mmCIF file of C-alpha atoms in Angstrom:
data_model
loop_
_atom_site.group_PDB
_atom_site.id
_atom_site.type_symbol
_atom_site.label_atom_id
_atom_site.label_comp_id
_atom_site.label_asym_id
_atom_site.label_seq_id
_atom_site.Cartn_x
_atom_site.Cartn_y
_atom_site.Cartn_z
ATOM 1 C CA MET A 1 8.401 0.173 -22.390
ATOM 2 C CA ASN A 2 6.573 2.991 -23.412
ATOM 3 C CA GLU A 3 7.296 6.929 -23.545
ATOM 4 C CA PHE A 4 5.049 7.621 -20.753
ATOM 5 C CA THR A 5 6.866 4.659 -18.151
ATOM 6 C CA GLU A 6 10.159 6.483 -19.430
ATOM 7 C CA ALA A 7 9.084 9.837 -18.952
ATOM 8 C CA LEU A 8 7.780 8.991 -15.566
ATOM 9 C CA ARG A 9 11.021 7.133 -14.515
ATOM 10 C CA MET A 10 13.060 10.132 -15.914
ATOM 11 C CA TRP A 11 10.880 12.566 -13.336
ATOM 12 C CA PHE A 12 11.091 10.515 -10.404
ATOM 13 C CA GLU A 13 14.958 10.780 -10.774
ATOM 14 C CA THR A 14 14.458 14.843 -10.638
ATOM 15 C CA LEU A 15 13.272 14.416 -7.197
ATOM 16 C CA PRO A 16 15.025 15.877 -4.131
ATOM 17 C CA THR A 17 14.668 12.769 -2.456
ATOM 18 C CA ARG A 18 16.698 10.780 -4.941
ATOM 19 C CA ASP A 19 20.207 12.533 -3.534
ATOM 20 C CA VAL A 20 19.311 11.683 0.190
ATOM 21 C CA MET A 21 18.596 8.035 -0.820
ATOM 22 C CA LEU A 22 21.556 7.340 -2.736
ATOM 23 C CA ASN A 23 24.259 9.541 -1.414
ATOM 24 C CA THR A 24 23.747 9.346 2.443
ATOM 25 C CA ARG A 25 24.318 6.293 4.855
ATOM 26 C CA TRP A 26 21.038 6.885 6.721
ATOM 27 C CA GLY A 27 18.242 7.610 3.494
ATOM 28 C CA TRP A 28 17.484 4.156 2.411
ATOM 29 C CA PRO A 29 17.147 2.302 5.927
ATOM 30 C CA MET A 30 15.409 5.340 7.391
ATOM 31 C CA ALA A 31 12.931 5.072 4.917
ATOM 32 C CA GLU A 32 12.639 1.383 5.192
ATOM 33 C CA SER A 33 12.282 1.633 8.896
ATOM 34 C CA ILE A 34 9.383 4.277 8.100
ATOM 35 C CA HIS A 35 7.462 2.457 5.873
ATOM 36 C CA PHE A 36 7.454 -0.789 7.883
ATOM 37 C CA ILE A 37 6.294 1.153 10.755
ATOM 38 C CA GLY A 38 3.709 2.475 8.401
ATOM 39 C CA LEU A 39 2.686 -0.788 7.088
ATOM 40 C CA SER A 40 2.227 -2.033 10.853
ATOM 41 C CA LEU A 41 0.225 0.839 11.546
ATOM 42 C CA LEU A 42 -2.278 0.487 8.620
ATOM 43 C CA VAL A 43 -2.470 -3.261 8.860
ATOM 44 C CA GLY A 44 -2.621 -3.388 12.253
ATOM 45 C CA THR A 45 -5.917 -1.215 12.537
ATOM 46 C CA VAL A 46 -7.703 -1.734 9.161
ATOM 47 C CA GLY A 47 -7.038 -5.744 9.531
ATOM 48 C CA MET A 48 -8.310 -5.550 13.170
ATOM 49 C CA PHE A 49 -11.331 -3.629 11.750
ATOM 50 C CA ASP A 50 -11.432 -6.218 8.499
ATOM 51 C CA LEU A 51 -11.974 -8.834 10.946
ATOM 52 C CA ARG A 52 -14.569 -7.265 12.780
ATOM 53 C CA LEU A 53 -16.764 -6.706 9.748
ATOM 54 C CA LEU A 54 -16.021 -10.839 9.281
ATOM 55 C CA GLY A 55 -17.402 -11.343 12.820
ATOM 56 C CA VAL A 56 -14.332 -11.881 14.562
ATOM 57 C CA ALA A 57 -14.361 -9.785 18.487
ATOM 58 C CA LYS A 58 -18.275 -9.906 18.121
ATOM 59 C CA GLN A 59 -18.145 -8.196 21.665
ATOM 60 C CA ILE A 60 -16.543 -5.021 20.244
ATOM 61 C CA PRO A 61 -18.967 -2.609 18.791
ATOM 62 C CA PRO A 62 -17.697 -2.109 15.221
ATOM 63 C CA ALA A 63 -17.477 1.798 16.019
ATOM 64 C CA ALA A 64 -14.845 1.405 18.986
ATOM 65 C CA LEU A 65 -12.445 -0.525 16.469
ATOM 66 C CA HIS A 66 -13.138 2.480 13.623
ATOM 67 C CA ARG A 67 -11.844 4.981 16.044
ATOM 68 C CA LEU A 68 -8.336 3.044 15.465
ATOM 69 C CA ILE A 69 -8.286 3.826 11.640
ATOM 70 C CA LYS A 70 -7.131 7.334 11.863
ATOM 71 C CA TYR A 71 -3.570 5.494 12.773
ATOM 72 C CA GLY A 72 -3.745 3.715 9.855
ATOM 73 C CA VAL A 73 -4.280 6.722 7.887
ATOM 74 C CA ALA A 74 -1.041 8.232 9.584
ATOM 75 C CA GLY A 75 0.923 4.768 8.246
ATOM 76 C CA PHE A 76 -0.408 4.759 5.178
ATOM 77 C CA ILE A 77 0.781 8.554 4.334
ATOM 78 C CA GLY A 78 4.012 7.623 5.793
ATOM 79 C CA ASN A 79 3.926 4.648 3.528
ATOM 80 C CA VAL A 80 3.003 6.996 0.546
ATOM 81 C CA LEU A 81 5.879 9.370 1.710
ATOM 82 C CA THR A 82 8.710 6.999 1.715
ATOM 83 C CA GLY A 83 7.581 5.087 -1.077
ATOM 84 C CA ILE A 84 8.081 8.229 -3.258
ATOM 85 C CA CYS A 85 11.292 8.423 -1.496
ATOM 86 C CA PHE A 86 12.148 4.313 -2.976
ATOM 87 C CA LEU A 87 10.974 5.366 -6.279
ATOM 88 C CA SER A 88 13.118 8.598 -6.582
ATOM 89 C CA GLY A 89 16.363 6.218 -5.258
ATOM 90 C CA ALA A 90 15.619 3.307 -7.853
ATOM 91 C CA PRO A 91 12.784 4.402 -10.208
ATOM 92 C CA ASP A 92 13.981 1.522 -12.857
ATOM 93 C CA GLN A 93 13.936 -1.137 -10.117
ATOM 94 C CA TYR A 94 10.087 -0.081 -9.427
ATOM 95 C CA ILE A 95 8.258 1.279 -12.482
ATOM 96 C CA TYR A 96 9.946 -1.714 -14.596
ATOM 97 C CA ASN A 97 9.297 -4.116 -11.839
ATOM 98 C CA TRP A 98 6.061 -6.614 -11.872
ATOM 99 C CA SER A 99 5.640 -6.818 -8.646
ATOM 100 C CA PHE A 100 5.797 -3.216 -8.144
ATOM 101 C CA ARG A 101 3.063 -3.078 -10.811
ATOM 102 C CA TRP A 102 0.886 -5.852 -9.344
ATOM 103 C CA LYS A 103 1.299 -3.882 -5.947
ATOM 104 C CA LEU A 104 -0.363 -0.800 -7.167
ATOM 105 C CA VAL A 105 -3.107 -3.196 -8.655
ATOM 106 C CA PHE A 106 -4.032 -4.248 -5.090
ATOM 107 C CA LEU A 107 -3.314 -0.755 -3.831
ATOM 108 C CA THR A 108 -6.223 0.407 -6.103
ATOM 109 C CA VAL A 109 -8.594 -2.160 -5.757
ATOM 110 C CA ALA A 110 -8.082 -1.611 -2.076
ATOM 111 C CA GLY A 111 -9.063 2.500 -2.481
ATOM 112 C CA LEU A 112 -11.910 1.443 -4.403
ATOM 113 C CA ASN A 113 -13.004 -0.840 -1.597
ATOM 114 C CA ILE A 114 -12.534 1.800 1.018
ATOM 115 C CA LEU A 115 -14.822 3.852 -1.488
ATOM 116 C CA VAL A 116 -17.515 1.147 -1.477
ATOM 117 C CA PHE A 117 -17.137 0.666 2.274
ATOM 118 C CA TYR A 118 -17.949 4.101 3.150
ATOM 119 C CA SER A 119 -20.449 5.123 0.319
ATOM 120 C CA SER A 120 -22.610 2.054 1.205
ATOM 121 C CA PHE A 121 -22.120 0.621 4.445
ATOM 122 C CA PHE A 122 -20.073 2.910 6.905
ATOM 123 C CA ARG A 123 -23.415 4.179 8.385
ATOM 124 C CA ARG A 124 -25.104 0.768 9.277
ATOM 125 C CA VAL A 125 -21.926 -0.798 10.260
ATOM 126 C CA ARG A 126 -20.954 2.488 12.599
ATOM 127 C CA ASP A 127 -24.310 2.298 14.497
ATOM 128 C CA LEU A 128 -23.947 -1.393 15.120
ATOM 129 C CA GLY A 129 -23.729 -2.540 18.858
ATOM 130 C CA GLU A 130 -21.578 -5.653 19.917
ATOM 131 C CA ASP A 131 -22.885 -8.947 18.798
ATOM 132 C CA GLU A 132 -24.953 -7.521 16.343
ATOM 133 C CA ALA A 133 -24.490 -9.023 12.676
ATOM 134 C CA ILE A 134 -22.422 -7.077 10.019
ATOM 135 C CA PRO A 135 -24.124 -6.642 6.723
ATOM 136 C CA VAL A 136 -23.048 -8.835 4.121
ATOM 137 C CA GLY A 137 -21.899 -6.267 1.634
ATOM 138 C CA ALA A 138 -19.684 -5.002 4.621
ATOM 139 C CA ARG A 139 -18.165 -8.539 5.212
ATOM 140 C CA VAL A 140 -17.521 -8.921 1.534
ATOM 141 C CA VAL A 141 -15.691 -5.545 1.939
ATOM 142 C CA GLY A 142 -13.513 -6.538 4.876
ATOM 143 C CA ALA A 143 -12.816 -9.797 3.028
ATOM 144 C CA VAL A 144 -11.528 -7.944 -0.117
ATOM 145 C CA SER A 145 -9.743 -5.339 2.198
ATOM 146 C CA ILE A 146 -7.798 -8.398 4.090
ATOM 147 C CA CYS A 147 -6.679 -10.154 0.647
ATOM 148 C CA CYS A 148 -5.668 -6.700 -0.902
ATOM 149 C CA TRP A 149 -3.431 -5.768 2.075
ATOM 150 C CA ILE A 150 -2.113 -9.270 1.821
ATOM 151 C CA GLY A 151 -1.577 -8.532 -1.600
ATOM 152 C CA VAL A 152 0.025 -5.250 -1.483
ATOM 153 C CA ILE A 153 2.849 -6.941 1.488
ATOM 154 C CA THR A 154 3.153 -9.870 -1.234
ATOM 155 C CA ALA A 155 4.102 -7.718 -3.816
ATOM 156 C CA GLY A 156 6.078 -5.563 -2.086
ATOM 157 C CA ARG A 157 8.024 -8.348 -0.337
ATOM 158 C CA LEU A 158 8.727 -9.628 -4.037
ATOM 159 C CA LEU A 159 10.316 -6.379 -5.558
ATOM 160 C CA THR A 160 13.474 -7.524 -4.465
ATOM 161 C CA PHE A 161 13.350 -10.543 -5.617
ATOM 162 C CA TYR A 162 11.987 -9.601 -9.290
ATOM 163 C CA ARG A 163 14.188 -6.766 -10.335
ATOM 164 C CA PRO A 164 14.692 -5.294 -14.124
ATOM 165 C CA TYR A 165 17.862 -5.273 -15.622
ATOM 166 C CA PHE A 166 18.950 -2.751 -18.452
ATOM 167 C CA ALA A 167 20.340 -4.482 -21.509
ATOM 168 C CA ASP A 168 20.528 -4.013 -25.229
ATOM 169 C CA GLY A 169 18.984 -0.766 -24.964
ATOM 170 C CA LYS A 170 16.172 -1.484 -23.066
ATOM 171 C CA TYR A 171 14.749 -2.634 -19.647
ATOM 172 C CA ILE A 172 14.461 -6.720 -19.187
ATOM 173 C CA PHE A 173 12.193 -8.304 -16.598
#
């Protein structure tokens, strides 16, 4: 790969979480459990809100569901922290893995989508009552969000199936 990728891999190997992930019986399983719980919180809360944007459960005001987003944010923070633990434990299995790279693409698009929502549609959606129509742009944001999180989950699951290996002095995918 390139120098930046190799430097990034080597940096992740210096993190103190590497020792916990590789040299304890509980490090990896605990991180996996926290990662799953975080993902459940994230997709559960954000997914419900996105479905409301798409017109499901119209009797619930969007502001009522939006109050749950803080739990999704907490889940996302847990996922970022455990993701760093995974990266420190086996950086080559992530950094050189195309599934991981797709996961990062989906996360980036999801992040940009959040920026679009909060900068363009949130105030209008927040003030809507039950059974009021969601603006078309906000519905698009909801659809993009759901697609991104499905992409993140799928790419994350495929990580274990598409592991790069080291041969002839380079990583092969």
